Structures are given as structure tokens and as C-alpha cells.
């Protein structure tokens, strides 16, 4: 680890994106994970860590890390209907065999891959709480603690979001099958959140705890109101309108579409993040934007699961905030996440350059919009390079062949549309210098552990 409590780290960057644009010959000073000074037009000093191009690093606001181990296992057409719901059935089968050790090893790989892709932090929407079959672990926070261990090893900034998952579907349907690992009643859930908060003492000081009522279909209105009242500080994340069937089911049960119902019945504000606000009417879109909540978009997963495109132009025109998540972790790539969002809009609207208000760079609007929304959703003082903010930073090599020849102003577009993540050279998560020379500092250990986990798991599920 390159930083110790109380020590000052200095990064010298040939160029950096600061609050007022690109600046040359920039030095950033970091102490206890925070940016304490920014100087421009300076010369490099002995001991400075040197990078080419420094930018604020994004938060990955939505992850179910265990699903990474299924990547590539559900891409075949089964007999009968092929849909999100058959994917979910396979996910439940997979859950029958996951041990705490597996969950920790997979999460460490996911967090490492996120950092190597340029993310500094993650919102882990954590809903596997129990043993297969539904029995409790001796410590009900066993699996939460495994996520904390993985985050500590990877050094990623963690916003942990324990999930309340009470029902197998709308109208309080009973949990069954793989869902038995998710269930908690309100008392158990509140104890889990309290236990998570008590783990903060042994975690990095930028670790945050929020709550995640899973969805309207997996909770009930009275329970939702209770947990939101109990943990009103937030962040509060919820899956909201991913699938048309979900919209129909909620409408039949509660008499309103999911986004419509939530905005009418909960005090939705800046502390909220609505994941997969995919299926919205124009009125829902404008009302969500006005609420100040963040729309948590997961373009690669939404494409993989056939969810549908987000209502981007109307939302941006109404001033809505958004951030990016990798959700199922079928592929962890920041650049691909950005371009998949834009391309989903282009394919639907048959035009180019959609996700920007007025005139300007699409890549810059996407990247900086996601930086701001992601930081808000994870309750991190981040999203821009500024004194007093967490040092969530990414360095890229502007001389990489995918970016070569671009002006500074075109770099965001190059990243968004032309590059993969291999131009990333360094990542700091709250000042922890975890990616150096393009690789995570614990890469070989994390991959070794992940591979032995997959050997075990594939034997168990075959
Ligand atoms: Zn999700």
C-alpha cells in the first residue's frame, strides 16, 4: 500500500481535468484519503508519483458481485421462452452452491476488475444473506462481512447496501427456491444494517452503509415505509422498473406504475437511487428528474438481459442525474458501459450524439454526468478533483494508440467511443493507490483465489 495514515502523497500529472477544465503540470496532494492541495503550472518534485492524464474516477453504483461467476454461462437459448426470467432461474440454481468463501473470492475479483477499468468505488447491492435453503449463519452478517473483506483486500471504496428482500413477487408472494437465501423480516434486516455499521470501525474510513429495499415486487408498501423511516440518512437504492412484466405486475397490485407509485408514496429525494428506471412514461421521467434522485443505469447488463433502453433525452432535458453500474457484472468495462448507454439511444432514435444537452461533447457529458451522479448515489464526496474531496482518481495514458492524436478536449470522447480500459494506468480509491502500471497490486493473489473458487463451483453445478 502506498499510503499510510498521516503521510502525504503527491501526484504529478502532465494534464488533469479540474473543476475549471484541463490544466497542465498539475500536482495533487493527498492526505488521509482526501485531496488537500491542487497546484497547476508547477514542476515535478522528487518523490512525486508521475502520471500522464489525471481525471476524477467514477463510482460503480450498482453491483451484485457474486453474479460475475455466472458470466458466459447463460448465453444459450433454452427450449421455450428465453428471457430475463429464465436467466433468473439459472441464477437461483447457482445460488444453491455458493459458500461464504466463494462469495468473498468472487467479490475480490469483481472489485479488482472495476478498479482496473477505472472505477474507484462500488455500491454493492447485497442480497445473499442466508445459507442455501434459508438457514441463518451463526453470524447473520457472515456474507456482509465477506464483502467487507473483499473490499479491504481490493482497496475499493465500498458503499455497502444490505438488501431487504421479503417476498417472491408482488402481493406478498412467498419466497421460494434460491430466494430463500435472500429473506429477512424487518427486525432481522435492521439488525443486519446495525451490524454492518458496527463493521465500519475496522474498515477504511470512506466505507459507507446504506439500505436497499430490493424492489416494489420483493417488499411491501408498509415495510418500505418502515425501513425508509428507520434509515432516512440513506443512501436508499431500489430496483424500480427493469422489465415490462414488473411494471404490469406492480400496476395490477398497487394501481400505479413503479416509478409513479414510488414518487407518489415515498419522499424520494437526493438520497435515493432508482436502479433500472428503464420503463418510464414521459411524466414519470420528468418527475423522477425533478426529485433529485439518481437514475442508476446499467447499460451492459440491461442490454444483456434484453431490458430495453433508458428514456435518456427527456430525462437529460429535465435535468435528471444519473450514474453507471455494472449490475450482473457480465462484463466489467467502464468505457463499454459509457458507449453502450449512448448507443442504446442512437439505435432507438436513429440519430447520433443523444446523451448531451444542447451542443457539446457526448463523451464529456456522459463521463462527468456519471461521475457526479455516482458519487451522489454512493454518498461519497467525490466525482470531481477538488480540495476536500476524496482522492478517487484515475490516470490514463493519452499516448495509448486508441487515444493518440486526440486533443485534450477530445479525450472523453476517445475514452467513450474508441478506447477499451487498457489506457488506464493508475487508480486511487480514497488515496489508496491500488492500480499501478495498469494492474491491481494484488492481481495475482486475487485471480489465483478466484480460479480455485471457480474450479470448485463448476464441479458443484455440473
Ligand atoms: Zn441489480
Coordinates of C-alpha atoms and ligand atoms in Angstrom, one line a residue:
X1 CA 0.0 0.0 0.0
X2 CA 1.4 3.3 -1.0
X3 CA -0.3 5.5 1.6
X4 CA -0.1 5.4 5.4
X5 CA -2.3 7.4 7.7
X6 CA -0.9 10.8 8.2
X7 CA 1.6 10.6 5.2
X8 CA 1.2 12.9 2.3
X9 CA 1.2 11.5 -1.3
X10 CA 1.8 13.8 -4.2
X11 CA 0.8 13.0 -7.8
X12 CA 2.3 15.0 -10.7
X13 CA 0.2 14.9 -13.8
X14 CA 1.1 16.3 -17.2
X15 CA -2.5 17.3 -17.5
X16 CA -5.6 17.0 -15.3
X17 CA -9.3 17.6 -15.5
X18 CA -10.1 20.0 -12.7
X19 CA -13.3 21.9 -11.9
X20 CA -12.5 24.6 -14.4
X21 CA -11.3 22.3 -17.2
X22 CA -8.0 20.9 -18.4
X23 CA -4.8 22.2 -16.7
X24 CA -1.2 21.4 -17.4
X25 CA 1.6 20.3 -15.0
X26 CA -0.7 19.7 -12.0
X27 CA 0.3 18.4 -8.6
X28 CA -2.4 16.8 -6.3
X29 CA -1.6 16.4 -2.6
X30 CA -3.4 13.6 -0.7
X31 CA -3.6 13.1 3.0
X32 CA -5.7 10.5 4.8
X33 CA -7.5 9.8 1.6
X34 CA -8.5 13.3 0.8
X35 CA -7.2 15.9 -1.6
X36 CA -5.5 18.6 0.4
X37 CA -3.9 20.7 -2.3
X38 CA -4.0 21.3 -6.0
X39 CA -1.3 23.2 -7.8
X40 CA -1.1 24.0 -11.5
X41 CA 1.8 25.0 -13.7
X42 CA 4.3 23.5 -11.4
X43 CA 7.4 21.4 -11.9
X44 CA 7.7 17.8 -10.7
X45 CA 9.4 17.3 -7.4
X46 CA 11.4 14.3 -6.2
X47 CA 9.1 11.7 -4.7
X48 CA 6.1 12.7 -6.8
X49 CA 4.2 9.9 -8.5
X50 CA 4.1 10.8 -12.2
X51 CA 1.2 10.1 -14.5
X52 CA 0.1 11.4 -17.9
X53 CA -3.5 12.4 -17.6
X54 CA -5.5 12.6 -14.4
X55 CA -9.3 12.6 -14.1
X56 CA -11.9 12.1 -11.4
X57 CA -12.6 8.3 -11.1
X58 CA -16.2 7.1 -11.3
X59 CA -18.3 5.2 -8.8
X60 CA -19.8 2.0 -10.0
X61 CA -23.1 2.5 -8.3
X62 CA -24.7 -1.0 -8.7
X63 CA -23.2 -4.4 -8.4
X64 CA -24.2 -7.9 -7.4
X65 CA -20.7 -9.2 -7.3
X66 CA -21.5 -12.9 -7.0
X67 CA -23.2 -12.9 -10.4
X68 CA -19.8 -12.3 -12.0
X69 CA -19.1 -16.0 -11.7
X70 CA -22.0 -16.8 -14.0
X71 CA -20.7 -14.6 -16.8
X72 CA -20.9 -16.6 -20.1
X73 CA -22.9 -19.4 -18.6
X74 CA -26.4 -18.2 -19.6
X75 CA -25.9 -17.2 -23.2
X76 CA -27.7 -20.1 -24.8
X77 CA -31.3 -20.4 -25.8
X78 CA -33.2 -22.9 -23.8
X79 CA -36.4 -24.6 -25.0
X80 CA -39.4 -22.4 -24.6
X81 CA -39.3 -18.7 -23.7
X82 CA -35.8 -17.1 -23.5
X83 CA -36.0 -14.1 -21.2
X84 CA -34.8 -12.3 -18.2
X85 CA -36.9 -14.7 -16.1
X86 CA -35.1 -17.8 -17.4
X87 CA -31.8 -16.1 -16.6
X88 CA -33.1 -15.5 -13.1
X89 CA -33.9 -19.2 -12.8
X90 CA -30.3 -20.1 -13.6
X91 CA -29.1 -17.6 -11.1
X92 CA -31.1 -19.2 -8.4
X93 CA -29.6 -22.7 -9.3
X94 CA -26.2 -21.2 -9.0
X95 CA -27.0 -19.8 -5.6
X96 CA -27.6 -23.3 -4.2
X97 CA -23.8 -23.8 -4.1
X98 CA -22.2 -20.5 -3.2
X99 CA -20.3 -20.6 0.1
X100 CA -19.0 -17.6 2.1
X101 CA -15.5 -18.3 0.8
X102 CA -16.8 -18.3 -2.8
X103 CA -18.6 -15.1 -2.3
X104 CA -15.5 -13.3 -0.9
X105 CA -13.3 -14.6 -3.7
X106 CA -15.7 -13.6 -6.4
X107 CA -16.2 -10.1 -4.9
X108 CA -12.5 -9.5 -4.7
X109 CA -12.1 -10.3 -8.4
X110 CA -15.0 -8.0 -9.2
X111 CA -13.7 -5.1 -7.2
X112 CA -10.2 -5.6 -8.7
X113 CA -11.7 -5.6 -12.2
X114 CA -13.6 -2.5 -11.5
X115 CA -10.5 -0.7 -10.3
X116 CA -8.5 -1.8 -13.3
X117 CA -11.4 -0.5 -15.5
X118 CA -11.1 3.0 -13.8
X119 CA -13.7 2.8 -11.1
X120 CA -12.7 4.0 -7.6
X121 CA -15.7 2.8 -5.7
X122 CA -18.7 0.4 -5.7
X123 CA -22.2 0.2 -4.5
X124 CA -22.7 -3.4 -3.5
X125 CA -26.4 -4.2 -3.6
X126 CA -26.0 -7.2 -1.3
X127 CA -28.9 -9.6 -1.1
X128 CA -27.5 -13.1 -0.4
X129 CA -27.7 -13.2 3.4
X130 CA -28.5 -16.9 4.3
X131 CA -27.4 -20.4 3.7
X132 CA -28.8 -22.4 0.8
X133 CA -32.3 -23.5 1.9
X134 CA -32.7 -20.4 4.0
X135 CA -31.0 -21.3 7.3
X136 CA -29.2 -18.5 9.1
X137 CA -25.5 -18.3 9.5
X138 CA -24.2 -18.3 13.1
X139 CA -23.4 -14.6 12.4
X140 CA -26.3 -13.2 10.3
X141 CA -23.8 -10.7 8.9
X142 CA -21.4 -13.5 7.7
X143 CA -21.8 -12.7 4.0
X144 CA -21.8 -9.0 4.6
X145 CA -18.5 -9.4 6.3
X146 CA -17.2 -11.3 3.3
X147 CA -18.0 -8.4 1.1
X148 CA -16.1 -6.1 3.5
X149 CA -13.1 -8.4 3.5
X150 CA -13.1 -8.4 -0.4
X151 CA -13.3 -4.6 -0.4
X152 CA -10.5 -4.3 2.2
X153 CA -8.2 -6.5 0.0
X154 CA -9.0 -4.7 -3.2
X155 CA -8.9 -1.3 -1.5
X156 CA -12.0 -0.2 -3.4
X157 CA -14.3 2.4 -1.8
X158 CA -17.3 0.5 -0.6
X159 CA -20.8 1.7 -0.1
X160 CA -22.5 -1.4 1.2
X161 CA -26.2 -1.7 0.6
X162 CA -27.8 -4.6 2.6
X163 CA -31.0 -5.6 0.8
X164 CA -34.4 -6.1 2.3
X165 CA -36.0 -8.9 0.2
X166 CA -39.2 -10.1 1.8
X167 CA -41.3 -11.6 -0.9
X168 CA -41.0 -13.8 -4.0
X169 CA -43.2 -11.4 -6.1
X170 CA -46.0 -8.8 -5.9
X171 CA -48.9 -9.2 -3.5
X172 CA -46.5 -10.7 -0.9
X173 CA -45.9 -14.0 -2.7
X174 CA -43.8 -16.4 -0.6
X175 CA -40.1 -16.7 -1.2
X176 CA -39.1 -20.0 -2.7
X177 CA -36.1 -21.9 -4.1
X178 CA -33.0 -19.7 -4.5
X179 CA -34.8 -16.7 -3.0
X180 CA -34.7 -18.4 0.5
X181 CA -31.1 -17.1 0.8
X182 CA -32.3 -13.5 0.5
X183 CA -35.1 -13.3 3.0
X184 CA -35.2 -11.2 6.2
X185 CA -38.0 -9.9 8.2
X186 CA -37.8 -6.3 9.3
X187 CA -36.2 -7.0 12.7
X188 CA -33.6 -9.2 11.1
X189 CA -32.9 -6.6 8.4
X190 CA -32.5 -3.8 10.9
X191 CA -30.1 -5.9 12.9
X192 CA -28.1 -6.6 9.7
X193 CA -27.8 -2.9 8.9
X194 CA -26.7 -2.2 12.5
X195 CA -24.1 -5.0 12.3
X196 CA -22.9 -3.6 9.0
X197 CA -22.5 -0.2 10.7
X198 CA -20.5 -1.7 13.5
X199 CA -18.1 -3.1 11.0
X200 CA -17.2 0.4 9.9
X201 CA -14.7 0.7 12.8
X202 CA -12.5 -2.0 11.2
X203 CA -12.9 -0.7 7.6
X204 CA -11.4 2.1 5.5
X205 CA -12.8 5.3 6.7
X206 CA -14.5 6.1 3.4
X207 CA -16.7 3.0 3.7
X208 CA -20.5 3.8 3.7
X209 CA -23.6 1.9 4.6
X210 CA -26.9 2.5 3.0
X211 CA -30.0 0.3 2.5
X212 CA -31.6 -1.3 -0.5
X213 CA -35.2 -2.4 -0.3
X214 CA -34.9 -4.8 -3.3
X215 CA -37.8 -3.7 -5.4
X216 CA -41.5 -3.0 -5.1
X217 CA -42.2 -6.6 -6.1
X218 CA -40.0 -8.0 -3.3
X219 CA -41.1 -5.7 -0.5
X220 CA -44.5 -4.3 0.6
X221 CA -45.6 -0.7 1.0
X222 CA -45.8 -0.8 4.8
X223 CA -42.3 -2.4 5.1
X224 CA -40.8 0.0 2.7
X225 CA -42.1 3.0 4.6
X226 CA -40.8 1.5 7.9
X227 CA -37.2 0.9 6.6
X228 CA -37.0 4.2 4.9
X229 CA -38.1 5.9 8.1
X230 CA -35.6 4.0 10.1
X231 CA -32.6 4.7 7.8
X232 CA -33.6 8.1 6.4
X233 CA -29.9 9.2 6.1
X234 CA -29.6 7.0 3.1
X235 CA -28.3 6.2 0.6
X236 CA -31.5 4.3 -0.4
X237 CA -31.3 2.1 -3.5
X238 CA -34.1 0.2 -5.1
X239 CA -34.6 -1.7 -8.4
X240 CA -37.6 0.1 -9.9
X241 CA -38.7 -0.7 -13.4
X242 CA -36.4 -3.1 -15.2
X243 CA -38.9 -5.3 -17.0
X244 CA -42.3 -4.7 -18.6
X245 CA -43.7 -7.7 -16.6
X246 CA -42.6 -6.0 -13.4
X247 CA -44.4 -2.8 -14.4
X248 CA -47.6 -4.7 -15.2
X249 CA -47.4 -6.7 -12.0
X250 CA -46.9 -3.6 -9.8
X251 CA -49.6 -1.7 -11.7
X252 CA -52.1 -4.5 -11.2
X253 CA -51.2 -4.7 -7.5
X254 CA -50.7 -1.1 -6.4
X255 CA -52.7 0.7 -9.0
X256 CA -49.8 2.6 -10.4
X257 CA -46.6 2.1 -12.4
X258 CA -43.5 1.5 -10.2
X259 CA -41.8 4.9 -10.7
X260 CA -45.2 6.7 -10.5
X261 CA -46.1 4.8 -7.3
X262 CA -42.7 5.4 -5.6
X263 CA -42.8 9.1 -6.3
X264 CA -46.3 9.5 -5.0
X265 CA -45.8 7.4 -1.9
X266 CA -42.3 8.0 -0.7
X267 CA -40.4 11.2 -0.1
X268 CA -37.9 10.5 -2.9
X269 CA -35.0 12.9 -2.9
X270 CA -31.2 13.2 -3.4
X271 CA -30.6 10.3 -1.1
X272 CA -32.4 7.9 -3.4
X273 CA -31.0 5.9 -6.4
X274 CA -33.5 4.2 -8.7
X275 CA -31.8 1.3 -10.4
X276 CA -33.1 0.4 -13.9
X277 CA -35.5 3.2 -14.3
X278 CA -35.9 1.7 -17.7
X279 CA -39.6 1.7 -18.3
X280 CA -41.0 5.2 -17.6
X281 CA -43.6 7.3 -19.2
X282 CA -42.6 10.9 -20.1
X283 CA -44.3 12.1 -17.0
X284 CA -42.5 9.6 -14.8
X285 CA -39.3 10.6 -16.5
X286 CA -39.7 14.3 -15.8
X287 CA -41.0 13.7 -12.2
X288 CA -38.0 11.5 -11.4
X289 CA -35.6 14.1 -12.7
X290 CA -37.3 16.8 -10.6
X291 CA -37.0 14.6 -7.4
X292 CA -33.2 15.0 -7.3
X293 CA -32.7 11.2 -7.1
X294 CA -30.1 9.4 -9.3
X295 CA -31.2 7.1 -12.0
X296 CA -28.8 4.1 -11.7
X297 CA -28.2 2.9 -15.2
X298 CA -26.5 -0.4 -16.0
X299 CA -26.3 -0.4 -19.8
X300 CA -24.3 -3.5 -20.5
X301 CA -26.5 -5.7 -18.2
X302 CA -29.7 -4.0 -19.5
X303 CA -28.6 -4.9 -23.0
X304 CA -27.5 -8.5 -22.0
X305 CA -30.9 -9.1 -20.3
X306 CA -32.9 -7.5 -23.0
X307 CA -34.4 -4.9 -20.6
X308 CA -34.7 -2.0 -23.1
X309 CA -33.2 1.5 -23.4
X310 CA -33.5 4.3 -20.9
X311 CA -35.6 7.4 -21.7
X312 CA -32.4 9.5 -22.0
X313 CA -33.2 12.6 -23.9
X314 CA -36.4 13.5 -21.9
X315 CA -34.5 12.8 -18.6
X316 CA -31.5 14.9 -19.5
X317 CA -33.6 17.8 -20.8
X318 CA -35.4 17.7 -17.4
X319 CA -32.0 18.0 -15.6
X320 CA -32.0 14.4 -14.2
X321 CA -29.0 13.0 -12.5
X322 CA -27.6 9.6 -13.5
X323 CA -24.8 7.2 -12.7
X324 CA -23.5 3.9 -14.0
X325 CA -23.4 0.4 -12.5
X326 CA -22.2 -3.0 -13.8
X327 CA -25.1 -4.9 -12.0
X328 CA -24.7 -8.5 -13.2
X329 CA -21.0 -8.0 -14.0
X330 CA -21.4 -10.0 -17.2
X331 CA -18.6 -7.6 -18.3
X332 CA -16.8 -5.0 -16.3
X333 CA -15.7 -2.2 -18.6
X334 CA -16.2 1.5 -17.9
X335 CA -15.6 2.6 -21.4
X336 CA -18.0 0.0 -22.8
X337 CA -20.7 0.9 -20.2
X338 CA -20.5 4.6 -21.3
X339 CA -20.8 3.8 -25.0
X340 CA -23.5 1.1 -24.6
X341 CA -25.6 3.8 -22.9
X342 CA -25.2 6.2 -25.8
X343 CA -25.5 3.5 -28.5
X344 CA -28.8 2.3 -26.9
X345 CA -30.2 5.7 -27.5
X346 CA -28.8 6.1 -31.1
X347 CA -30.2 2.7 -32.1
X348 CA -33.7 3.6 -30.8
X349 CA -33.8 7.2 -32.0
X350 CA -32.0 6.7 -35.3
X351 CA -29.7 9.7 -34.7
X352 CA -26.2 10.4 -33.3
X353 CA -25.0 12.3 -30.2
X354 CA -28.0 11.9 -28.0
X355 CA -26.9 12.0 -24.3
X356 CA -25.8 15.6 -24.2
X357 CA -27.9 18.7 -23.6
X358 CA -27.6 21.3 -26.3
X359 CA -24.2 21.3 -28.0
X360 CA -21.1 19.7 -26.8
X361 CA -19.0 16.6 -26.3
X362 CA -21.1 13.5 -25.7
X363 CA -18.2 11.7 -24.0
X364 CA -17.6 14.5 -21.6
X365 CA -21.3 14.8 -20.8
X366 CA -21.6 11.1 -20.1
X367 CA -18.4 10.8 -18.1
X368 CA -18.8 13.8 -15.9
X369 CA -22.5 13.2 -15.5
X370 CA -21.9 9.7 -14.3
X371 CA -19.1 10.9 -12.1
X372 CA -21.4 13.4 -10.3
X373 CA -24.4 11.1 -10.1
X374 CA -22.3 8.1 -9.0
X375 CA -20.7 10.0 -6.1
X376 CA -24.1 11.3 -5.0
X377 CA -25.7 7.8 -5.1
X378 CA -22.8 6.3 -3.0
X379 CA -22.6 9.2 -0.6
X380 CA -19.0 9.8 -1.5
X381 CA -17.6 13.3 -1.6
X382 CA -16.1 12.7 -5.0
X383 CA -16.9 13.0 -8.7
X384 CA -14.5 15.9 -9.2
X385 CA -10.9 16.7 -8.4
X386 CA -11.3 19.4 -5.7
X387 CA -9.7 20.2 -2.3
X388 CA -11.6 18.4 0.5
X389 CA -12.9 15.7 -1.8
X390 CA -11.9 12.0 -1.5
X391 CA -8.9 11.2 -3.8
X392 CA -10.9 9.0 -6.2
X393 CA -8.7 9.4 -9.2
X394 CA -7.9 7.6 -12.4
X395 CA -4.9 8.2 -14.6
X396 CA -4.9 7.3 -18.3
X397 CA -2.2 7.3 -20.9
X398 CA -3.2 9.8 -23.6
X399 CA -0.5 8.4 -25.8
X400 CA -2.3 5.0 -25.9
X401 CA -2.9 4.1 -29.6
X402 CA -6.7 4.3 -29.1
X403 CA -6.4 7.9 -28.0
X404 CA -3.3 9.1 -29.9
X405 CA -3.8 12.2 -31.9
X406 CA -6.8 13.5 -29.9
X407 CA -6.8 16.9 -28.3
X408 CA -7.4 17.2 -24.5
X409 CA -10.9 18.2 -25.2
X410 CA -11.5 15.1 -27.3
X411 CA -10.1 12.6 -24.7
X412 CA -13.5 12.0 -23.1
X413 CA -14.9 11.1 -26.5
X414 CA -12.0 8.9 -27.2
X415 CA -12.4 7.1 -24.0
X416 CA -16.2 6.7 -24.5
X417 CA -16.2 5.6 -28.1
X418 CA -12.7 4.5 -29.3
X419 CA -10.9 3.0 -26.3
X420 CA -11.1 0.0 -24.1
X421 CA -10.0 0.2 -20.5
X422 CA -6.3 -0.6 -21.3
X423 CA -5.4 3.1 -21.4
X424 CA -6.0 3.2 -17.6
X425 CA -2.6 3.2 -15.8
X426 CA -3.4 4.1 -12.2
X427 CA -6.4 4.2 -9.9
X428 CA -6.6 5.7 -6.4
X429 CA -9.6 4.8 -4.2
X430 CA -9.7 7.4 -1.5
X431 CA -6.0 7.8 -1.9
X432 CA -5.2 4.1 -1.9
X433 CA -3.0 3.5 -4.9
X434 CA -4.4 0.1 -5.9
X435 CA -3.8 0.1 -9.7
X436 CA -0.3 0.8 -10.8
X437 CA 1.1 0.3 -14.3
X438 CA -2.4 -0.8 -15.4
X439 CA -2.6 -3.7 -12.9
X440 CA -4.1 -4.1 -9.5
X441 CA -1.3 -4.5 -6.9
X442 CA -2.9 -7.7 -5.6
X443 CA -3.9 -9.0 -9.0
X444 CA -2.1 -12.4 -8.9
X445 CA -3.4 -13.3 -5.4
X446 CA -7.0 -12.3 -6.3
X447 CA -7.0 -14.2 -9.6
X448 CA -5.5 -17.3 -8.1
X449 CA -8.1 -17.4 -5.4
X450 CA -10.9 -16.8 -7.9
X451 CA -9.8 -19.6 -10.2
X452 CA -9.7 -22.1 -7.4
X453 CA -13.2 -21.0 -6.4
X454 CA -14.4 -21.5 -10.0
X455 CA -12.9 -25.0 -10.2
X456 CA -14.9 -25.9 -7.1
X457 CA -18.1 -24.2 -8.2
X458 CA -18.2 -25.6 -11.7
X459 CA -17.8 -29.1 -10.2
X460 CA -20.7 -28.4 -7.9
X461 CA -23.1 -27.1 -10.5
X462 CA -22.3 -29.6 -13.3
Ligands
LIG1 ZN1 -29.5 -5.2 -9.9

